[in-house]
mmCIF file of N, CA, C and O in Angstrom:
data_model
loop_
_atom_site.group_PDB
_atom_site.id
_atom_site.type_symbol
_atom_site.label_atom_id
_atom_site.label_comp_id
_atom_site.label_asym_id
_atom_site.label_seq_id
_atom_site.Cartn_x
_atom_site.Cartn_y
_atom_site.Cartn_z
ATOM 1 N N UNK N 1 12.064 6.601 4.959
ATOM 2 C CA UNK N 1 12.607 7.725 3.910
ATOM 3 C C UNK N 1 12.915 7.070 2.378
ATOM 4 O O UNK N 1 14.088 6.314 2.420
ATOM 5 N N UNK N 2 12.237 7.242 1.357
ATOM 6 C CA UNK N 2 13.031 6.668 0.231
ATOM 7 C C UNK N 2 14.052 7.474 -0.583
ATOM 8 O O UNK N 2 13.752 8.728 -0.476
ATOM 9 N N UNK N 3 14.880 7.071 -1.213
ATOM 10 C CA UNK N 3 16.111 7.870 -1.681
ATOM 11 C C UNK N 3 15.685 8.299 -3.207
ATOM 12 O O UNK N 3 15.350 7.144 -3.904
ATOM 13 N N UNK N 4 15.844 9.459 -3.501
ATOM 14 C CA UNK N 4 15.596 9.562 -4.958
ATOM 15 C C UNK N 4 16.633 8.791 -5.650
ATOM 16 O O UNK N 4 17.905 9.253 -5.474
ATOM 17 N N UNK N 5 16.138 8.166 -6.764
ATOM 18 C CA UNK N 5 17.206 7.596 -7.690
ATOM 19 C C UNK N 5 16.799 7.388 -8.692
ATOM 20 O O UNK N 5 15.649 7.212 -8.996
ATOM 21 N N UNK N 6 17.776 6.603 -9.742
ATOM 22 C CA UNK N 6 17.286 6.464 -11.183
ATOM 23 C C UNK N 6 17.069 5.073 -11.338
ATOM 24 O O UNK N 6 16.643 4.401 -10.302
ATOM 25 N N UNK N 7 16.009 4.906 -12.241
ATOM 26 C CA UNK N 7 15.347 3.771 -12.479
ATOM 27 C C UNK N 7 16.260 2.398 -12.360
ATOM 28 O O UNK N 7 15.915 1.518 -11.950
ATOM 29 N N UNK N 8 17.448 2.308 -12.688
ATOM 30 C CA UNK N 8 18.099 1.202 -13.000
ATOM 31 C C UNK N 8 19.006 0.938 -11.716
ATOM 32 O O UNK N 8 19.807 0.014 -11.287
ATOM 33 N N UNK N 9 18.879 1.819 -10.653
ATOM 34 C CA UNK N 9 19.557 1.262 -9.548
ATOM 35 C C UNK N 9 18.797 0.283 -8.774
ATOM 36 O O UNK N 9 17.454 0.406 -8.727
ATOM 37 N N UNK N 10 19.593 -0.483 -8.044
ATOM 38 C CA UNK N 10 19.092 -1.924 -7.444
ATOM 39 C C UNK N 10 18.620 -1.576 -5.916
ATOM 40 O O UNK N 10 18.273 -2.483 -5.419
ATOM 41 N N UNK N 11 18.956 -0.570 -5.272
ATOM 42 C CA UNK N 11 18.858 -0.322 -3.858
ATOM 43 C C UNK N 11 18.167 0.773 -3.418
ATOM 44 O O UNK N 11 18.103 1.750 -4.172
ATOM 45 N N UNK N 12 16.898 0.684 -2.593
ATOM 46 C CA UNK N 12 16.338 1.728 -2.199
ATOM 47 C C UNK N 12 16.531 1.717 -0.517
ATOM 48 O O UNK N 12 16.268 0.903 -0.170
ATOM 49 N N UNK N 13 16.489 2.768 -0.067
ATOM 50 C CA UNK N 13 16.751 3.368 1.330
ATOM 51 C C UNK N 13 15.430 3.456 1.628
ATOM 52 O O UNK N 13 14.800 4.438 1.198
ATOM 53 N N UNK N 14 14.373 2.720 2.612
ATOM 54 C CA UNK N 14 13.352 2.994 3.021
ATOM 55 C C UNK N 14 13.135 3.549 4.435
ATOM 56 O O UNK N 14 12.319 4.381 4.994
ATOM 57 N N UNK N 15 14.046 3.769 5.228
ATOM 58 C CA UNK N 15 14.357 4.395 6.583
ATOM 59 C C UNK N 15 15.777 4.383 6.764
ATOM 60 O O UNK N 15 16.462 3.566 6.701
ATOM 61 N N UNK N 16 15.855 5.147 7.781
ATOM 62 C CA UNK N 16 17.417 5.275 8.396
ATOM 63 C C UNK N 16 17.203 5.926 9.722
ATOM 64 O O UNK N 16 16.174 6.726 10.096
ATOM 65 N N UNK N 17 18.438 5.981 10.521
ATOM 66 C CA UNK N 17 18.679 6.484 11.605
ATOM 67 C C UNK N 17 20.496 6.923 11.654
ATOM 68 O O UNK N 17 20.870 6.235 10.918
ATOM 69 N N UNK N 18 20.674 8.164 12.179
ATOM 70 C CA UNK N 18 21.848 8.291 12.233
ATOM 71 C C UNK N 18 22.468 9.141 13.534
ATOM 72 O O UNK N 18 21.817 9.652 14.470
ATOM 73 N N UNK N 19 23.656 8.636 13.966
ATOM 74 C CA UNK N 19 24.042 9.120 15.402
ATOM 75 C C UNK N 19 25.867 9.342 14.895
ATOM 76 O O UNK N 19 26.252 8.762 14.344
ATOM 77 N N UNK N 20 26.005 10.463 15.812
ATOM 78 C CA UNK N 20 27.625 10.798 16.216
ATOM 79 C C UNK N 20 28.101 9.532 16.843
ATOM 80 O O UNK N 20 27.472 9.245 17.865
ATOM 81 N N UNK N 21 29.355 9.119 16.180
ATOM 82 C CA UNK N 21 30.306 8.333 17.256
ATOM 83 C C UNK N 21 31.215 9.059 17.828
ATOM 84 O O UNK N 21 32.033 9.724 17.514
ATOM 85 N N UNK N 22 30.867 9.000 19.251
ATOM 86 C CA UNK N 22 32.012 9.314 20.340
ATOM 87 C C UNK N 22 33.079 9.149 20.071
ATOM 88 O O UNK N 22 33.640 7.801 20.016
ATOM 89 N N UNK N 23 34.399 10.015 20.638
ATOM 90 C CA UNK N 23 35.600 9.438 20.525
ATOM 91 C C UNK N 23 36.285 10.271 21.773
ATOM 92 O O UNK N 23 36.322 11.353 22.066
ATOM 93 N N UNK N 24 35.990 9.181 22.637
ATOM 94 C CA UNK N 24 36.111 9.901 24.315
ATOM 95 C C UNK N 24 37.560 10.042 24.400
ATOM 96 O O UNK N 24 38.029 10.739 25.543
ATOM 97 N N UNK N 25 38.412 9.698 23.616
ATOM 98 C CA UNK N 25 39.859 9.807 24.204
ATOM 99 C C UNK N 25 40.520 10.812 22.692
ATOM 100 O O UNK N 25 41.706 11.428 23.134
ATOM 101 N N UNK N 26 39.875 11.283 22.139
ATOM 102 C CA UNK N 26 39.952 12.469 20.993
ATOM 103 C C UNK N 26 41.582 11.844 20.363
ATOM 104 O O UNK N 26 42.069 12.827 19.916
ATOM 105 N N UNK N 27 41.608 10.726 20.047
ATOM 106 C CA UNK N 27 42.340 10.356 19.013
ATOM 107 C C UNK N 27 42.379 9.949 17.411
ATOM 108 O O UNK N 27 43.278 9.911 16.793
ATOM 109 N N UNK N 28 41.089 10.280 17.284
ATOM 110 C CA UNK N 28 40.434 10.171 15.856
ATOM 111 C C UNK N 28 40.158 11.247 15.350
ATOM 112 O O UNK N 28 39.734 12.190 15.875
ATOM 113 N N UNK N 29 40.670 11.426 14.122
ATOM 114 C CA UNK N 29 40.753 12.470 13.233
ATOM 115 C C UNK N 29 39.105 12.828 12.735
ATOM 116 O O UNK N 29 38.657 11.429 12.271
ATOM 117 N N UNK N 30 38.649 14.090 12.473
ATOM 118 C CA UNK N 30 37.562 14.028 11.785
ATOM 119 C C UNK N 30 36.312 13.608 12.784
ATOM 120 O O UNK N 30 36.270 13.119 13.763
ATOM 121 N N UNK N 31 34.928 13.753 11.886
ATOM 122 C CA UNK N 31 33.564 13.148 12.889
ATOM 123 C C UNK N 31 33.354 11.751 12.175
ATOM 124 O O UNK N 31 33.332 11.668 10.688
ATOM 125 N N UNK N 32 33.005 10.804 12.849
ATOM 126 C CA UNK N 32 32.109 9.415 12.298
ATOM 127 C C UNK N 32 30.954 9.545 12.767
ATOM 128 O O UNK N 32 30.461 9.874 13.832
ATOM 129 N N UNK N 33 30.327 8.974 11.471
ATOM 130 C CA UNK N 33 28.684 8.837 12.008
ATOM 131 C C UNK N 33 28.209 7.268 11.548
ATOM 132 O O UNK N 33 28.887 7.094 10.850
ATOM 133 N N UNK N 34 27.521 6.836 12.561
ATOM 134 C CA UNK N 34 26.793 5.579 12.421
ATOM 135 C C UNK N 34 25.419 5.658 11.898
ATOM 136 O O UNK N 34 24.390 6.253 12.400
ATOM 137 N N UNK N 35 25.113 4.998 10.513
ATOM 138 C CA UNK N 35 23.968 5.010 9.726
ATOM 139 C C UNK N 35 23.558 3.816 9.869
ATOM 140 O O UNK N 35 24.153 2.906 9.992
ATOM 141 N N UNK N 36 22.008 3.583 10.550
ATOM 142 C CA UNK N 36 21.523 1.902 10.301
ATOM 143 C C UNK N 36 20.260 2.456 9.274
ATOM 144 O O UNK N 36 19.438 3.253 9.050
ATOM 145 N N UNK N 37 20.801 1.790 7.772
ATOM 146 C CA UNK N 37 19.651 2.029 6.566
ATOM 147 C C UNK N 37 18.859 0.837 6.266
ATOM 148 O O UNK N 37 19.247 -0.327 6.280
ATOM 149 N N UNK N 38 17.622 1.057 6.359
ATOM 150 C CA UNK N 38 16.536 -0.174 5.947
ATOM 151 C C UNK N 38 16.639 0.172 4.525
ATOM 152 O O UNK N 38 16.549 0.901 3.917
ATOM 153 N N UNK N 39 16.562 -1.107 4.119
ATOM 154 C CA UNK N 39 17.130 -1.041 2.523
ATOM 155 C C UNK N 39 16.371 -2.234 2.047
ATOM 156 O O UNK N 39 15.701 -3.368 2.543
ATOM 157 N N UNK N 40 15.763 -1.847 0.502
ATOM 158 C CA UNK N 40 15.104 -3.094 -0.175
ATOM 159 C C UNK N 40 15.914 -3.425 -1.296
ATOM 160 O O UNK N 40 16.447 -2.339 -1.814
ATOM 161 N N UNK N 41 15.857 -4.535 -1.720
ATOM 162 C CA UNK N 41 16.462 -4.898 -3.347
ATOM 163 C C UNK N 41 15.424 -5.483 -3.780
ATOM 164 O O UNK N 41 14.755 -6.514 -3.284
ATOM 165 N N UNK N 42 15.692 -5.914 -5.118
ATOM 166 C CA UNK N 42 14.947 -6.736 -5.951
ATOM 167 C C UNK N 42 15.128 -8.114 -5.439
ATOM 168 O O UNK N 42 16.591 -8.568 -5.068
ATOM 169 N N UNK N 43 14.469 -9.205 -5.817
ATOM 170 C CA UNK N 43 14.681 -10.787 -5.598
ATOM 171 C C UNK N 43 15.737 -11.140 -6.247
ATOM 172 O O UNK N 43 16.524 -12.008 -5.866
ATOM 173 N N UNK N 44 16.042 -10.887 -7.647
ATOM 174 C CA UNK N 44 16.926 -11.245 -8.282
ATOM 175 C C UNK N 44 18.425 -10.442 -7.993
ATOM 176 O O UNK N 44 19.458 -11.197 -8.569
ATOM 177 N N UNK N 45 18.676 -9.824 -6.911
ATOM 178 C CA UNK N 45 19.847 -9.097 -6.628
ATOM 179 C C UNK N 45 20.526 -10.004 -5.534
ATOM 180 O O UNK N 45 19.874 -10.609 -4.858
ATOM 181 N N UNK N 46 21.745 -9.971 -5.927
ATOM 182 C CA UNK N 46 22.573 -11.036 -4.865
ATOM 183 C C UNK N 46 22.329 -10.620 -3.406
ATOM 184 O O UNK N 46 22.802 -11.299 -2.436
ATOM 185 N N UNK N 47 22.074 -9.181 -3.087
ATOM 186 C CA UNK N 47 21.971 -8.943 -1.742
ATOM 187 C C UNK N 47 20.726 -9.145 -1.324
ATOM 188 O O UNK N 47 20.490 -9.011 -0.141
ATOM 189 N N UNK N 48 19.602 -9.833 -1.845
ATOM 190 C CA UNK N 48 18.324 -9.996 -1.499
ATOM 191 C C UNK N 48 18.257 -11.106 -0.288
ATOM 192 O O UNK N 48 19.090 -12.023 -0.376
ATOM 193 N N UNK N 49 17.194 -10.848 0.569
ATOM 194 C CA UNK N 49 17.312 -12.012 1.673
ATOM 195 C C UNK N 49 15.643 -11.754 2.022
ATOM 196 O O UNK N 49 15.016 -10.629 2.138
ATOM 197 N N UNK N 50 14.787 -12.793 2.044
ATOM 198 C CA UNK N 50 13.749 -12.981 2.240
ATOM 199 C C UNK N 50 13.371 -12.673 3.506
ATOM 200 O O UNK N 50 12.239 -11.911 3.845
ATOM 201 N N UNK N 51 14.128 -12.509 4.624
ATOM 202 C CA UNK N 51 14.043 -12.009 6.038
ATOM 203 C C UNK N 51 14.082 -10.208 5.554
ATOM 204 O O UNK N 51 14.089 -9.678 6.796
ATOM 205 N N UNK N 52 14.440 -9.638 4.853
ATOM 206 C CA UNK N 52 14.733 -8.324 4.729
ATOM 207 C C UNK N 52 16.297 -7.749 5.266
ATOM 208 O O UNK N 52 16.852 -8.634 5.723
ATOM 209 N N UNK N 53 16.436 -6.648 4.870
ATOM 210 C CA UNK N 53 18.005 -6.137 5.163
ATOM 211 C C UNK N 53 18.324 -5.098 5.665
ATOM 212 O O UNK N 53 17.018 -4.084 5.585
ATOM 213 N N UNK N 54 19.153 -4.838 6.636
ATOM 214 C CA UNK N 54 19.494 -3.375 7.076
ATOM 215 C C UNK N 54 21.059 -3.560 6.872
ATOM 216 O O UNK N 54 21.681 -4.510 6.803
ATOM 217 N N UNK N 55 21.312 -2.039 6.743
ATOM 218 C CA UNK N 55 22.986 -1.890 6.463
ATOM 219 C C UNK N 55 23.461 -0.912 7.593
ATOM 220 O O UNK N 55 22.621 0.195 7.668
ATOM 221 N N UNK N 56 24.675 -1.288 8.324
ATOM 222 C CA UNK N 56 25.014 -0.411 9.224
ATOM 223 C C UNK N 56 26.348 0.418 8.567
ATOM 224 O O UNK N 56 27.385 -0.589 7.851
ATOM 225 N N UNK N 57 26.382 1.520 8.219
ATOM 226 C CA UNK N 57 27.724 2.202 7.601
ATOM 227 C C UNK N 57 28.185 3.060 8.979
ATOM 228 O O UNK N 57 27.648 4.055 9.494
ATOM 229 N N UNK N 58 29.522 3.189 8.673
ATOM 230 C CA UNK N 58 30.234 4.175 9.434
ATOM 231 C C UNK N 58 30.910 5.153 8.368
ATOM 232 O O UNK N 58 31.593 4.664 7.466
ATOM 233 N N UNK N 59 30.374 6.402 8.540
ATOM 234 C CA UNK N 59 31.045 7.320 7.527
ATOM 235 C C UNK N 59 31.832 8.641 8.116
ATOM 236 O O UNK N 59 31.670 8.897 9.360
ATOM 237 N N UNK N 60 32.489 8.687 7.622
ATOM 238 C CA UNK N 60 33.930 9.453 8.035
ATOM 239 C C UNK N 60 33.751 11.054 7.218
ATOM 240 O O UNK N 60 33.570 11.269 6.138
ATOM 241 N N UNK N 61 33.589 12.138 7.886
ATOM 242 C CA UNK N 61 33.701 13.391 7.441
ATOM 243 C C UNK N 61 34.989 13.954 7.851
ATOM 244 O O UNK N 61 35.115 14.286 9.424
ATOM 245 N N UNK N 62 35.812 14.841 7.169
ATOM 246 C CA UNK N 62 37.222 15.014 7.891
ATOM 247 C C UNK N 62 37.844 16.352 6.737
ATOM 248 O O UNK N 62 38.124 15.462 5.717
ATOM 249 N N UNK N 63 38.042 17.295 7.006
ATOM 250 C CA UNK N 63 38.980 18.330 6.382
ATOM 251 C C UNK N 63 38.471 18.152 5.189
ATOM 252 O O UNK N 63 39.196 17.852 3.884
ATOM 253 N N UNK N 64 37.276 18.410 4.627
ATOM 254 C CA UNK N 64 36.823 18.335 3.064
ATOM 255 C C UNK N 64 36.655 17.123 2.417
ATOM 256 O O UNK N 64 36.210 17.484 1.329
ATOM 257 N N UNK N 65 36.845 16.204 3.219
ATOM 258 C CA UNK N 65 36.530 14.588 2.535
ATOM 259 C C UNK N 65 35.803 13.925 3.592
ATOM 260 O O UNK N 65 35.643 14.162 4.488
ATOM 261 N N UNK N 66 34.907 13.211 2.761
ATOM 262 C CA UNK N 66 33.838 12.241 3.264
ATOM 263 C C UNK N 66 34.096 10.926 2.800
ATOM 264 O O UNK N 66 33.823 10.806 1.676
ATOM 265 N N UNK N 67 33.553 9.787 3.385
ATOM 266 C CA UNK N 67 33.554 8.676 2.776
ATOM 267 C C UNK N 67 33.184 7.600 3.902
ATOM 268 O O UNK N 67 33.372 7.652 4.972
ATOM 269 N N UNK N 68 32.803 6.769 3.187
ATOM 270 C CA UNK N 68 32.369 5.307 3.936
ATOM 271 C C UNK N 68 33.544 4.536 4.504
ATOM 272 O O UNK N 68 34.336 3.993 3.571
ATOM 273 N N UNK N 69 33.514 4.473 5.508
ATOM 274 C CA UNK N 69 34.988 3.535 6.156
ATOM 275 C C UNK N 69 34.948 2.080 6.805
ATOM 276 O O UNK N 69 35.458 1.244 6.345
ATOM 277 N N UNK N 70 33.330 1.843 6.624
ATOM 278 C CA UNK N 70 32.915 0.482 7.067
ATOM 279 C C UNK N 70 31.549 0.178 6.741
ATOM 280 O O UNK N 70 30.791 1.374 7.223
ATOM 281 N N UNK N 71 31.377 -0.831 6.473
ATOM 282 C CA UNK N 71 29.727 -1.160 6.146
ATOM 283 C C UNK N 71 29.622 -2.727 6.521
ATOM 284 O O UNK N 71 30.378 -3.405 6.043
ATOM 285 N N UNK N 72 28.182 -2.945 6.714
ATOM 286 C CA UNK N 72 27.894 -4.689 7.237
ATOM 287 C C UNK N 72 26.228 -4.629 7.046
ATOM 288 O O UNK N 72 25.813 -3.889 7.445
ATOM 289 N N UNK N 73 26.117 -5.591 6.606
ATOM 290 C CA UNK N 73 25.082 -6.122 6.475
ATOM 291 C C UNK N 73 24.332 -6.986 7.207
ATOM 292 O O UNK N 73 25.007 -8.012 7.685
ATOM 293 N N UNK N 74 23.236 -6.911 7.859
ATOM 294 C CA UNK N 74 22.347 -7.514 8.614
ATOM 295 C C UNK N 74 20.888 -8.086 8.439
ATOM 296 O O UNK N 74 20.269 -7.284 7.610
ATOM 297 N N UNK N 75 20.441 -8.948 8.303
ATOM 298 C CA UNK N 75 19.015 -9.680 8.282
ATOM 299 C C UNK N 75 18.397 -8.939 9.031
ATOM 300 O O UNK N 75 18.483 -9.080 10.359
ATOM 301 N N UNK N 76 16.902 -8.425 8.589
ATOM 302 C CA UNK N 76 16.062 -7.818 9.945
ATOM 303 C C UNK N 76 15.580 -8.864 10.673
ATOM 304 O O UNK N 76 15.980 -8.493 12.051
ATOM 305 N N UNK N 77 14.947 -9.962 10.116
ATOM 306 C CA UNK N 77 14.478 -10.665 11.196
ATOM 307 C C UNK N 77 15.169 -11.434 12.220
ATOM 308 O O UNK N 77 15.038 -11.403 13.449
ATOM 309 N N UNK N 78 16.561 -11.939 11.972
ATOM 310 C CA UNK N 78 17.425 -12.819 12.693
ATOM 311 C C UNK N 78 18.525 -11.805 13.162
ATOM 312 O O UNK N 78 19.364 -12.414 14.200
ATOM 313 N N UNK N 79 18.860 -10.720 12.727
ATOM 314 C CA UNK N 79 19.713 -9.961 13.187
ATOM 315 C C UNK N 79 21.234 -10.787 12.800
ATOM 316 O O UNK N 79 22.165 -10.090 13.214
ATOM 317 N N UNK N 80 21.447 -11.542 11.949
ATOM 318 C CA UNK N 80 22.419 -12.410 11.568
ATOM 319 C C UNK N 80 23.182 -11.538 10.551
ATOM 320 O O UNK N 80 22.710 -10.907 9.431
ATOM 321 N N UNK N 81 24.720 -11.173 10.760
ATOM 322 C CA UNK N 81 25.558 -10.646 9.878
ATOM 323 C C UNK N 81 25.731 -11.634 8.601
ATOM 324 O O UNK N 81 25.465 -12.449 8.460
ATOM 325 N N UNK N 82 25.599 -10.772 7.556
ATOM 326 C CA UNK N 82 25.652 -11.393 6.312
ATOM 327 C C UNK N 82 26.944 -10.961 5.623
ATOM 328 O O UNK N 82 27.238 -9.455 5.623
ATOM 329 N N UNK N 83 27.698 -11.995 5.095
ATOM 330 C CA UNK N 83 29.163 -11.351 4.639
ATOM 331 C C UNK N 83 28.884 -10.936 3.119
ATOM 332 O O UNK N 83 28.870 -11.728 2.377
ATOM 333 N N UNK N 84 28.472 -9.861 2.689
ATOM 334 C CA UNK N 84 28.129 -9.360 1.091
ATOM 335 C C UNK N 84 29.075 -7.751 0.851
ATOM 336 O O UNK N 84 29.167 -7.486 2.151
ATOM 337 N N UNK N 85 29.184 -8.007 -0.205
ATOM 338 C CA UNK N 85 29.833 -6.198 -0.504
ATOM 339 C C UNK N 85 28.553 -5.813 -1.493
ATOM 340 O O UNK N 85 28.220 -6.284 -2.256
ATOM 341 N N UNK N 86 28.883 -4.364 -1.310
ATOM 342 C CA UNK N 86 28.192 -3.731 -2.298
ATOM 343 C C UNK N 86 28.879 -3.723 -3.603
ATOM 344 O O UNK N 86 29.939 -3.390 -3.671
ATOM 345 N N UNK N 87 28.135 -3.249 -4.634
ATOM 346 C CA UNK N 87 28.817 -3.230 -5.949
ATOM 347 C C UNK N 87 29.091 -1.524 -6.126
ATOM 348 O O UNK N 87 28.301 -1.007 -5.264
ATOM 349 N N UNK N 88 29.929 -1.070 -6.763
ATOM 350 C CA UNK N 88 30.441 0.111 -6.977
ATOM 351 C C UNK N 88 29.150 1.304 -7.180
ATOM 352 O O UNK N 88 29.130 2.362 -6.450
ATOM 353 N N UNK N 89 28.168 0.870 -7.726
ATOM 354 C CA UNK N 89 26.989 2.126 -8.091
ATOM 355 C C UNK N 89 26.007 1.840 -6.980
ATOM 356 O O UNK N 89 25.800 2.896 -6.228
ATOM 357 N N UNK N 90 26.227 0.805 -6.079
ATOM 358 C CA UNK N 90 25.030 0.250 -4.652
ATOM 359 C C UNK N 90 26.260 1.462 -3.791
ATOM 360 O O UNK N 90 25.458 2.214 -3.170
ATOM 361 N N UNK N 91 27.377 1.324 -3.740
ATOM 362 C CA UNK N 91 28.142 1.842 -2.696
ATOM 363 C C UNK N 91 27.936 3.902 -3.146
ATOM 364 O O UNK N 91 27.835 4.365 -2.033
ATOM 365 N N UNK N 92 28.037 4.053 -4.170
ATOM 366 C CA UNK N 92 27.715 5.622 -4.255
ATOM 367 C C UNK N 92 26.374 5.979 -4.131
ATOM 368 O O UNK N 92 26.132 7.057 -3.753
ATOM 369 N N UNK N 93 25.628 5.307 -4.261
ATOM 370 C CA UNK N 93 24.001 5.528 -3.759
ATOM 371 C C UNK N 93 24.312 5.768 -2.182
ATOM 372 O O UNK N 93 23.768 6.783 -1.420
ATOM 373 N N UNK N 94 24.533 4.870 -1.789
ATOM 374 C CA UNK N 94 24.932 4.752 0.165
ATOM 375 C C UNK N 94 25.506 5.904 0.350
ATOM 376 O O UNK N 94 25.479 6.945 1.226
ATOM 377 N N UNK N 95 26.630 6.141 -0.419
ATOM 378 C CA UNK N 95 27.677 7.419 0.019
ATOM 379 C C UNK N 95 26.924 8.780 -0.183
ATOM 380 O O UNK N 95 27.175 9.599 0.777
ATOM 381 N N UNK N 96 26.126 8.869 -1.283
ATOM 382 C CA UNK N 96 25.509 9.863 -1.497
ATOM 383 C C UNK N 96 24.389 10.006 -0.401
ATOM 384 O O UNK N 96 24.162 11.097 -0.009
ATOM 385 N N UNK N 97 23.835 9.184 0.198
ATOM 386 C CA UNK N 97 22.811 9.476 0.926
ATOM 387 C C UNK N 97 23.204 9.698 2.150
ATOM 388 O O UNK N 97 22.858 10.587 2.976
ATOM 389 N N UNK N 98 24.647 9.172 2.911
ATOM 390 C CA UNK N 98 25.151 9.535 3.773
ATOM 391 C C UNK N 98 25.456 11.236 3.784
ATOM 392 O O UNK N 98 25.382 11.889 4.813
ATOM 393 N N UNK N 99 26.135 11.737 2.764
ATOM 394 C CA UNK N 99 26.480 12.732 2.419
ATOM 395 C C UNK N 99 25.619 13.982 2.584
ATOM 396 O O UNK N 99 25.522 14.868 3.620
ATOM 397 N N UNK N 100 24.189 13.471 2.352
ATOM 398 C CA UNK N 100 22.778 14.258 2.092
ATOM 399 C C UNK N 100 22.441 14.142 4.001
ATOM 400 O O UNK N 100 21.481 15.161 4.106
ATOM 401 N N UNK N 101 22.734 13.429 4.596
ATOM 402 C CA UNK N 101 21.667 13.436 5.900
ATOM 403 C C UNK N 101 22.773 13.092 7.020
ATOM 404 O O UNK N 101 22.249 12.729 8.231
ATOM 405 N N UNK N 102 24.134 13.297 7.066
ATOM 406 C CA UNK N 102 25.086 12.885 8.314
ATOM 407 C C UNK N 102 24.752 14.144 9.140
ATOM 408 O O UNK N 102 24.851 14.073 10.525
ATOM 409 N N UNK N 103 24.278 15.402 8.682
ATOM 410 C CA UNK N 103 23.950 16.117 9.817
ATOM 411 C C UNK N 103 22.580 16.313 10.804
ATOM 412 O O UNK N 103 22.551 17.094 11.592
ATOM 413 N N UNK N 104 21.865 15.156 10.398
ATOM 414 C CA UNK N 104 20.919 15.113 11.173
ATOM 415 C C UNK N 104 21.218 14.186 12.279
ATOM 416 O O UNK N 104 20.145 13.751 13.130
ATOM 417 N N UNK N 105 22.442 13.881 12.619
ATOM 418 C CA UNK N 105 22.734 12.980 13.650
ATOM 419 C C UNK N 105 22.332 13.247 14.689
ATOM 420 O O UNK N 105 22.183 14.338 15.287
ATOM 421 N N UNK N 106 21.784 12.332 15.794
ATOM 422 C CA UNK N 106 21.192 12.712 17.146
ATOM 423 C C UNK N 106 22.696 12.520 17.885
ATOM 424 O O UNK N 106 23.307 11.917 17.993
ATOM 425 N N UNK N 107 22.524 13.745 18.567
ATOM 426 C CA UNK N 107 23.759 14.100 19.306
ATOM 427 C C UNK N 107 23.559 13.954 20.816
ATOM 428 O O UNK N 107 22.541 13.841 21.418
#
C-alpha cells in the first residue's frame, strides 16, 4: 500500500502489517500496536540500503493521545538491525500512517 504523500516526502510505505500487542498481565495503559512497514527511500537518502528496508514500529493509543513509542529499521534481505533515526518529517509521515491504520490490527 502506498502512502499518499507530498512530492518532497522522502519515505514511501509500500506494504504493511499491524497486530495488537497483548498485555497478558494488564499492567500497561492503553493499547499498543506493532506495525511492520515495508519502505522505500531514494538512493541519496541516509536511510537507503541496497538490500531494501523495513521498519518495525510500536504505536501507542491511550486516552485521546497516540504516538510512536519505539521504532527500529531492518534490512530486508539480511534481517540485520540498522541503527538509524528518522528525521522529524519522516516520523510525521509514519505517525500519520499508523494513526490511519491501527484499527486494521489482526486480533
